[in-house]
mmCIF file of C-alpha atoms in Angstrom:
data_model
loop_
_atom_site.group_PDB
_atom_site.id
_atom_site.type_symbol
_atom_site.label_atom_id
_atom_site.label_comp_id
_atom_site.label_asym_id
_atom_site.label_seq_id
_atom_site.Cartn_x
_atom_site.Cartn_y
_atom_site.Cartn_z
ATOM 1 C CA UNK T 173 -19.687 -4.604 17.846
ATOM 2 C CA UNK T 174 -21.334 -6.240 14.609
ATOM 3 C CA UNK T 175 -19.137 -4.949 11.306
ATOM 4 C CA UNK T 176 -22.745 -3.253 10.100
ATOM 5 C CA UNK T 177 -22.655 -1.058 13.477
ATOM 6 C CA UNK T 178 -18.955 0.010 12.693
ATOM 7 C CA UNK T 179 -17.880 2.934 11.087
ATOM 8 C CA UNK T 180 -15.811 3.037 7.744
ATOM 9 C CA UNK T 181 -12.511 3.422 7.026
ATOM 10 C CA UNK T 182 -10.368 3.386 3.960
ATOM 11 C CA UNK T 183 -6.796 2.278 3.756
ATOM 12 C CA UNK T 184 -5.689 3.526 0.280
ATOM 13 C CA UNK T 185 -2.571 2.393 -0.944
ATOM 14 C CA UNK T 186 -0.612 4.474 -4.133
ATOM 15 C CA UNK T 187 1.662 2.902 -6.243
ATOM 16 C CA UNK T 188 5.110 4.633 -8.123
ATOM 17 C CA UNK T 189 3.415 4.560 -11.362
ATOM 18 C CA UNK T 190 1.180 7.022 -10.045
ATOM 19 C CA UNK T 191 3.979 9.102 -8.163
ATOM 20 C CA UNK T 192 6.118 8.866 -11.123
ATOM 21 C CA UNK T 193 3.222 10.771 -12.874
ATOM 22 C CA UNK T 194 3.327 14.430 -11.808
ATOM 23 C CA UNK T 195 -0.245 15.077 -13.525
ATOM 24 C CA UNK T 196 -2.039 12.114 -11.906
ATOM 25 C CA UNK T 197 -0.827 12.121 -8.685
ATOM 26 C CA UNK T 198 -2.003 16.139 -8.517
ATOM 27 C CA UNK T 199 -5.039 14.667 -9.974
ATOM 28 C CA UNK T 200 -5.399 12.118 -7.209
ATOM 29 C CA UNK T 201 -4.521 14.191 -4.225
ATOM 30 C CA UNK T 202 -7.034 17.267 -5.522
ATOM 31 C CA UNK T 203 -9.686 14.662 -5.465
ATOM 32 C CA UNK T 204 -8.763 12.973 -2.363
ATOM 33 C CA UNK T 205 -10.942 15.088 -0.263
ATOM 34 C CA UNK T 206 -14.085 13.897 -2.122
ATOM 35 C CA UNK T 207 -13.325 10.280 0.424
ATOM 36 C CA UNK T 208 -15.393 10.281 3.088
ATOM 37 C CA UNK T 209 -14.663 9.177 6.366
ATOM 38 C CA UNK T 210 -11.397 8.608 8.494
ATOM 39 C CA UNK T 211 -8.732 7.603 5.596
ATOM 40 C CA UNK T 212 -5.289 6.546 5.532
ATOM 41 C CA UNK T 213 -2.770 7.140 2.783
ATOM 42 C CA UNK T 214 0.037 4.565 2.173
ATOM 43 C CA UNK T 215 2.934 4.997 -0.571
ATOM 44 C CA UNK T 216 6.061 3.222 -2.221
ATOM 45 C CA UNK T 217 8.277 5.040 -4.522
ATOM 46 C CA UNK T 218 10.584 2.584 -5.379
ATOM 47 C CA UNK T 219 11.467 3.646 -9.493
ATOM 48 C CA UNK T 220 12.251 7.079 -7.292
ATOM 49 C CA UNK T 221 15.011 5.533 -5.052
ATOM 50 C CA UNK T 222 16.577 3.554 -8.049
ATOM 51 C CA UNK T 223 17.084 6.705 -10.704
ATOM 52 C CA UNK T 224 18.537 8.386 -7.422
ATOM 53 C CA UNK T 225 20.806 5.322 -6.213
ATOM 54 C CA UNK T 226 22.296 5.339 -9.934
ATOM 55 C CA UNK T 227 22.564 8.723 -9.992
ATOM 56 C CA UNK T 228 24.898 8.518 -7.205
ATOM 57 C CA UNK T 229 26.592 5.022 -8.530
ATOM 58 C CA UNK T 230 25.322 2.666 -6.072
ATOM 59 C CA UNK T 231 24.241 -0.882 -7.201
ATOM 60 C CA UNK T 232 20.511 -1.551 -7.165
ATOM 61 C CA UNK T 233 20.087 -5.495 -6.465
ATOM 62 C CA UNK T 234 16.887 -6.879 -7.338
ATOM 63 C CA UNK T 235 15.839 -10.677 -6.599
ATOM 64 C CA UNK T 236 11.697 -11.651 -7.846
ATOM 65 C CA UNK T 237 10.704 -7.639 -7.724
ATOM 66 C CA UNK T 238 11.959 -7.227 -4.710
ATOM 67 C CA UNK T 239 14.857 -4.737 -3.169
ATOM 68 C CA UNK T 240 17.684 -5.785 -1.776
ATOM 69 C CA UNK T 241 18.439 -3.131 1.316
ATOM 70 C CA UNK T 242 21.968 -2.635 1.871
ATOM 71 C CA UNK T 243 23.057 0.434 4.163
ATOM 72 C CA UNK T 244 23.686 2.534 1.250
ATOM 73 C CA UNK T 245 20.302 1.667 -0.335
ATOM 74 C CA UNK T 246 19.009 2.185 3.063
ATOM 75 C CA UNK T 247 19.917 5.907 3.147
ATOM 76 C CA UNK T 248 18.573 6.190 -0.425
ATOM 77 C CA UNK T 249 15.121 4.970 0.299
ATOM 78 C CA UNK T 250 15.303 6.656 3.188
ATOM 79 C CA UNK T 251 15.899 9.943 1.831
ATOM 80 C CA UNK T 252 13.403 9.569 -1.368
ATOM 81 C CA UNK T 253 9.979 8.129 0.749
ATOM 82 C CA UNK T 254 10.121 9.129 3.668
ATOM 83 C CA UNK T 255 11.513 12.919 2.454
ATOM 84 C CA UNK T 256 11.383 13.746 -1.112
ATOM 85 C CA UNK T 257 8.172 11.588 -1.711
ATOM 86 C CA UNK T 258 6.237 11.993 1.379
ATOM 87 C CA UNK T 259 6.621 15.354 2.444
ATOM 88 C CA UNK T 260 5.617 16.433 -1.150
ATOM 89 C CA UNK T 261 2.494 14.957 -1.282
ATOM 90 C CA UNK T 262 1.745 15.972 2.603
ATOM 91 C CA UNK T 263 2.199 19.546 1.352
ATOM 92 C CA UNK T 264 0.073 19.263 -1.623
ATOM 93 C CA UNK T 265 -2.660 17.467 0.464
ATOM 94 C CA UNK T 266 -2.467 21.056 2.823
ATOM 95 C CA UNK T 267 -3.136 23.028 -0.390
ATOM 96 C CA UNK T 268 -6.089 21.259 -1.225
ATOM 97 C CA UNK T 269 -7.557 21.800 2.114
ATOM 98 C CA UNK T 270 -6.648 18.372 3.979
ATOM 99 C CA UNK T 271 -4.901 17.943 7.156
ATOM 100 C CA UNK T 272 -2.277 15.523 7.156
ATOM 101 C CA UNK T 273 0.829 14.456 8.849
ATOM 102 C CA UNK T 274 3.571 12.532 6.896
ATOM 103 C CA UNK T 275 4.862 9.098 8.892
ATOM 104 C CA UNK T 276 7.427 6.534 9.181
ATOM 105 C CA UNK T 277 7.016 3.224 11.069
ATOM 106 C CA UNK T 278 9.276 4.772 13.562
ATOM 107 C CA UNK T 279 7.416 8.009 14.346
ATOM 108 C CA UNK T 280 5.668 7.358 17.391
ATOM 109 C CA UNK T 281 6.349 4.078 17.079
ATOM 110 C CA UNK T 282 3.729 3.801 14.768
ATOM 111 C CA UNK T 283 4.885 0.667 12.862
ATOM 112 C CA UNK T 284 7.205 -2.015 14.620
ATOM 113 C CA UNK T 285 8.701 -4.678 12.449
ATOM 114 C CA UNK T 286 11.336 -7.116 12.176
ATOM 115 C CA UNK T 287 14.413 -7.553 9.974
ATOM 116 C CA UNK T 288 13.378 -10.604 7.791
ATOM 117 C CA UNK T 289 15.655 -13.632 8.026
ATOM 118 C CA UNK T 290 18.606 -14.017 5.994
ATOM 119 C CA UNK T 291 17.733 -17.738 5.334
ATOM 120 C CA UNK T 292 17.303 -18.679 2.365
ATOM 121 C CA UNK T 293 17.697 -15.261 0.539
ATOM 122 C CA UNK T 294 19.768 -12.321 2.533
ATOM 123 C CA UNK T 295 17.617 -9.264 1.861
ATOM 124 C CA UNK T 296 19.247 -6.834 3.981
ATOM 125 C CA UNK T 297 17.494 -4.213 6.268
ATOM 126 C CA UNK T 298 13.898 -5.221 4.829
ATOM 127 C CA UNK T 299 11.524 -5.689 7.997
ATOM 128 C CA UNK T 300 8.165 -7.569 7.943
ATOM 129 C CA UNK T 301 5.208 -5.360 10.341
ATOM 130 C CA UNK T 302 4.864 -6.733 13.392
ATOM 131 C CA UNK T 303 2.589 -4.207 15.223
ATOM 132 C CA UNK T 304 0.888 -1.465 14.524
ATOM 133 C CA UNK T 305 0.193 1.222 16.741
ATOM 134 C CA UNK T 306 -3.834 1.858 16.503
ATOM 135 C CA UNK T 307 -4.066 4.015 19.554
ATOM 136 C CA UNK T 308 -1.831 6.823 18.038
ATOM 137 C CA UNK T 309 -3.298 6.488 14.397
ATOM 138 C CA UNK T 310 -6.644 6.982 16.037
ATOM 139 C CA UNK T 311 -5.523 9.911 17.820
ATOM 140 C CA UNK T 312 -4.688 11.849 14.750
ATOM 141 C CA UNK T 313 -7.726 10.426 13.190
ATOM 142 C CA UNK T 314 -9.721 11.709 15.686
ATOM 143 C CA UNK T 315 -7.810 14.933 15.173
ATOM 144 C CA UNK T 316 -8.811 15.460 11.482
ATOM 145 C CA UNK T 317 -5.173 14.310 10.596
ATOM 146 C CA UNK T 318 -4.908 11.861 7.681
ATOM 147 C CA UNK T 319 -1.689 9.588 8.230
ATOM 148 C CA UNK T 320 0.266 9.841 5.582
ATOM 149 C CA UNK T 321 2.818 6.513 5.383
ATOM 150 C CA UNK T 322 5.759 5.673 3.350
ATOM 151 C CA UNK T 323 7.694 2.071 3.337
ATOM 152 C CA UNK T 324 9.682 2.772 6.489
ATOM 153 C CA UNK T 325 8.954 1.076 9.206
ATOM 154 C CA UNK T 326 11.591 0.221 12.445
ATOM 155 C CA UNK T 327 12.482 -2.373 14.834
ATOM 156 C CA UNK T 328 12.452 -1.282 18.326
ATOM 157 C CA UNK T 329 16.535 -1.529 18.354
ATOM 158 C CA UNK T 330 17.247 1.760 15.912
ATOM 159 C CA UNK T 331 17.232 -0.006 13.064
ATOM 160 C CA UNK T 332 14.849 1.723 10.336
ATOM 161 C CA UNK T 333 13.616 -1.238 7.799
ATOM 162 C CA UNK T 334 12.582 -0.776 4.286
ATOM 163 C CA UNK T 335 8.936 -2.725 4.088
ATOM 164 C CA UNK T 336 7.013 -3.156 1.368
ATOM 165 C CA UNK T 337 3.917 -0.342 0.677
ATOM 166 C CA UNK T 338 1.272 -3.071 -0.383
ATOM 167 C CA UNK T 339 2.336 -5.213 3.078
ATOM 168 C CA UNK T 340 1.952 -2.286 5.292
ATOM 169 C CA UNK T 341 -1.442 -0.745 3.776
ATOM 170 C CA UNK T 342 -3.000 -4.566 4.222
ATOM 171 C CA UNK T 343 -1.433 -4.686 8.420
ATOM 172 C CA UNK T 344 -2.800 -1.392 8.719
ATOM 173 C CA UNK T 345 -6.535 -2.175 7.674
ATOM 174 C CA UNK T 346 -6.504 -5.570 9.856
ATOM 175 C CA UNK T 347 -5.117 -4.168 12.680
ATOM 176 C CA UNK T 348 -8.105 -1.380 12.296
ATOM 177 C CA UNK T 349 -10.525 -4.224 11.263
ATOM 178 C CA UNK T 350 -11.096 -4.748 14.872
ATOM 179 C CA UNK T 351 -12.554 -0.947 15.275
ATOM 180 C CA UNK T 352 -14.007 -0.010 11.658
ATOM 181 C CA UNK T 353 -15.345 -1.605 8.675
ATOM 182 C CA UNK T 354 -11.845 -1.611 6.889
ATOM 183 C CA UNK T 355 -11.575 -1.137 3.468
ATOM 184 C CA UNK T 356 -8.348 -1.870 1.215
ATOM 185 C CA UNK T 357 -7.574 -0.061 -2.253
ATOM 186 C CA UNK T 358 -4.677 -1.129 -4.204
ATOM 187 C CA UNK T 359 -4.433 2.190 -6.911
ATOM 188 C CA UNK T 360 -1.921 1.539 -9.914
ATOM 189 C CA UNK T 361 -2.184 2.377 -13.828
ATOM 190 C CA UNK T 362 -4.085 -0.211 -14.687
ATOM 191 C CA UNK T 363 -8.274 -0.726 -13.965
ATOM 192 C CA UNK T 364 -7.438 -3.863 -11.894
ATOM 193 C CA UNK T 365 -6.203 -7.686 -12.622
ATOM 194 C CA UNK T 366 -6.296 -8.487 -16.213
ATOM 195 C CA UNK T 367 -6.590 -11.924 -18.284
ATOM 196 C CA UNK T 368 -4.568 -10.607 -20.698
ATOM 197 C CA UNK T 369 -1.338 -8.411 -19.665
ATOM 198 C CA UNK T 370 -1.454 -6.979 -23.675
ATOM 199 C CA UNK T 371 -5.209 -6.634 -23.238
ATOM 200 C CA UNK T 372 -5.969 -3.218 -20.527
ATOM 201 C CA UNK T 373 -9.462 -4.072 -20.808
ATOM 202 C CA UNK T 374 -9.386 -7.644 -20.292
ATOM 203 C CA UNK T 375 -10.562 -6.768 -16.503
ATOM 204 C CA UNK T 376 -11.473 -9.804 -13.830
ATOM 205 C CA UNK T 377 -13.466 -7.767 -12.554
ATOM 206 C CA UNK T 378 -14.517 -10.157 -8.943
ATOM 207 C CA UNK T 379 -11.776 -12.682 -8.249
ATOM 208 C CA UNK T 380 -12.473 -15.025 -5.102
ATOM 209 C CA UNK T 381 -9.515 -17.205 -3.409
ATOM 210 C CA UNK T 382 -9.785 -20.412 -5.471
ATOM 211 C CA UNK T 383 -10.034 -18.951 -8.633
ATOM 212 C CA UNK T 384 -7.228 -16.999 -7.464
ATOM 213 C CA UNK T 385 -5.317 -20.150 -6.966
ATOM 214 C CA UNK T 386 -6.403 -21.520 -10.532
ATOM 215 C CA UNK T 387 -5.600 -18.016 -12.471
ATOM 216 C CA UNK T 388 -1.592 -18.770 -10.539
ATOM 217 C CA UNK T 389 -1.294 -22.373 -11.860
ATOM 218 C CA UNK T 390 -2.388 -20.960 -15.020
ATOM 219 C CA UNK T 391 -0.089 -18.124 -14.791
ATOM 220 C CA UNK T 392 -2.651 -15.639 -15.916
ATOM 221 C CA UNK T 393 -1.581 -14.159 -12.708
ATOM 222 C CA UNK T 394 2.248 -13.993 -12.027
ATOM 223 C CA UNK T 395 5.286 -12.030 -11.107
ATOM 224 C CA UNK T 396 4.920 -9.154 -8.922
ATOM 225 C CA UNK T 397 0.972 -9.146 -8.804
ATOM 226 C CA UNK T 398 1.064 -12.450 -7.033
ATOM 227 C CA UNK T 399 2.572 -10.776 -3.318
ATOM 228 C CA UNK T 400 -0.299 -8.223 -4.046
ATOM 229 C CA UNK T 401 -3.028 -10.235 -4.358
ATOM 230 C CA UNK T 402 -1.391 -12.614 -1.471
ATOM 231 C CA UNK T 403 -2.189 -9.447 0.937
ATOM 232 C CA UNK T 404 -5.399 -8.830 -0.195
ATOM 233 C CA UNK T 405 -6.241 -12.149 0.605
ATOM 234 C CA UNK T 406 -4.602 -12.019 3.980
ATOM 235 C CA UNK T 407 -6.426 -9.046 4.638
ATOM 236 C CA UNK T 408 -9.831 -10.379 3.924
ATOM 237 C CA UNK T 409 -8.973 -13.355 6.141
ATOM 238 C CA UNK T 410 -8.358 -11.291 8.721
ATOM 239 C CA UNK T 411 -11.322 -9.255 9.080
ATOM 240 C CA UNK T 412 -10.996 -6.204 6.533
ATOM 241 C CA UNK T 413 -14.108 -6.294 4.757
ATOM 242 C CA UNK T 414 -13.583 -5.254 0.968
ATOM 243 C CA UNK T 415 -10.563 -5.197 -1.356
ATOM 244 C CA UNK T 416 -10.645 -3.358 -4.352
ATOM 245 C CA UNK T 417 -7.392 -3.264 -7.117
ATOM 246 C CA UNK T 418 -7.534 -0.588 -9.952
ATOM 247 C CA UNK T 419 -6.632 2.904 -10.723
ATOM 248 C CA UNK T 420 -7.267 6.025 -8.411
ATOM 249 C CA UNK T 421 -10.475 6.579 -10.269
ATOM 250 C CA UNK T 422 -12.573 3.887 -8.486
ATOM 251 C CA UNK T 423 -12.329 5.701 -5.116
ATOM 252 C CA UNK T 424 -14.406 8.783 -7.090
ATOM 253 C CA UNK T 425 -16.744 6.868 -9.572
ATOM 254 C CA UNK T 426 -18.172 3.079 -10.345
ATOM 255 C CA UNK T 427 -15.433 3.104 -13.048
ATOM 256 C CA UNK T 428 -14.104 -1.259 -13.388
ATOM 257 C CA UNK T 429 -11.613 -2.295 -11.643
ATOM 258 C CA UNK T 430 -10.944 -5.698 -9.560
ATOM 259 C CA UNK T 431 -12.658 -6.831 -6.158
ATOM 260 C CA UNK T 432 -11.295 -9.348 -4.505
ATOM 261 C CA UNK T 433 -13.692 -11.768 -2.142
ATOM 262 C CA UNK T 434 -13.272 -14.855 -0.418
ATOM 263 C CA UNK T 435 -15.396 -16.847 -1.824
#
């Protein structure tokens, strides 16, 4: 099947600056409706699970942005995404009239992944996806169910795995990229990659790969936008056909915001 003979599909992925915001995530999920087509939600939470974890005195360790999963943190994250967070927005996607299911990797086995190595940094239970499980998504798809996903996922052994939200929304849309023409939304609070991280209108509006590379050595891009745009690159090299970074608001109008292209 050619990719103009395929049917769209949009992977959107929601970031905790958006959850964090009572008003705009109601704003987002009252609009969500207006997307067209079979759809799949992703979400973090992560500034959630922290304010909860020292609520109850247990260490948050951090190394580059990135979460280092103990047990204890484990039943934290557990507790805020894949309950607190996820069944709240299922329920307000039901009042506004859209059918959806909330998901863990490990519900129906719907995400399989495996518990990174400790060499050289020892992250704890944080998995890498492996495989996802197309059939079943497509059967709720095909059901009028939107999949609703935190950053859960599982390893086959009973092991749940805390994975990150932008990872799983990019497997997701190039395991699908076989079947539809997959396309990949990175929403956050700002209208997409700037030049300037003082400036919010200093947009790039269309970044391709090598001036990706060039904007890194430069360090216009850097920090904990670089593993972003690292999956939206690995998602447009494996067969998902746009990638678009910005806030909520480009799914509804042509407001700016970043696309990302190979070349």
């Amino acid at each position: 099947m050619t990719i103009e003979n395929k049917k769209q599909m949009k992977i959107i992925k929601i970031g905790g600056n958006i959850i964090n915001n009572q008003r705009a995530l109601e704003n987002f999920l009252t609009n969500f409706h207006q997307i067209e087509g079979p759809k799949i939600l992703v979400h973090g939470g992560g500034e959630i699970a922290s304010k909860l974890a020292k609520e109850l005195n247990i260490p948050v360790q951090m190394i580059d942005g990135r979460r280092v999963t103990n047990q204890a943190n484990l039943d934290i994250i557990t507790m805020v995404y894949a309950g607190k967070i996820n069944k709240n927005i299922v329920a307000k996607l039901q009042a506004n009239q859209i059918n959806a299911l909330g998901l863990t990797g490990a519900d129906a086995q719907t995400i399989v992944a495996q518990k990174r190595s400790s060499n050289p940094i020892n992250f704890g239970y944080v998995g890498d996806a492996l495989k996802i499980n197309t059939n079943t998504i497509e059967l709720l798809l095909n059901h009028n169910i939107t999949p609703v996903f935190c950053a859960i996922t599982h390893d086959k052994n009973g092991d749940l795995l805390n994975t990150n939200a932008d990872t799983i929304a990019s497997e997701i849309a190039i395991a699908f990229g076989k079947y539809y023409r997959t396309e990949l939304y990175y929403c956050f609070d700002k209208q997409g990659v700037l030049k300037d991280i003082n400036d919010p209108t200093s947009v790039i509006e269309k970044i391709h790969f090598k001036q990706y590379q060039q904007l890194k050595k430069r360090q216009i891009i850097f920090k904990g936008m670089i593993p972003k745009l690292d999956n939206c690159f690995h998602a447009l090299q494996n067969n998902v056909s746009q990638v678009h970074i910005g806030t909520t608001e480009m799914l509804f109008n042509t407001t700016t915001h970043t696309t990302l292209q190979l070349q």
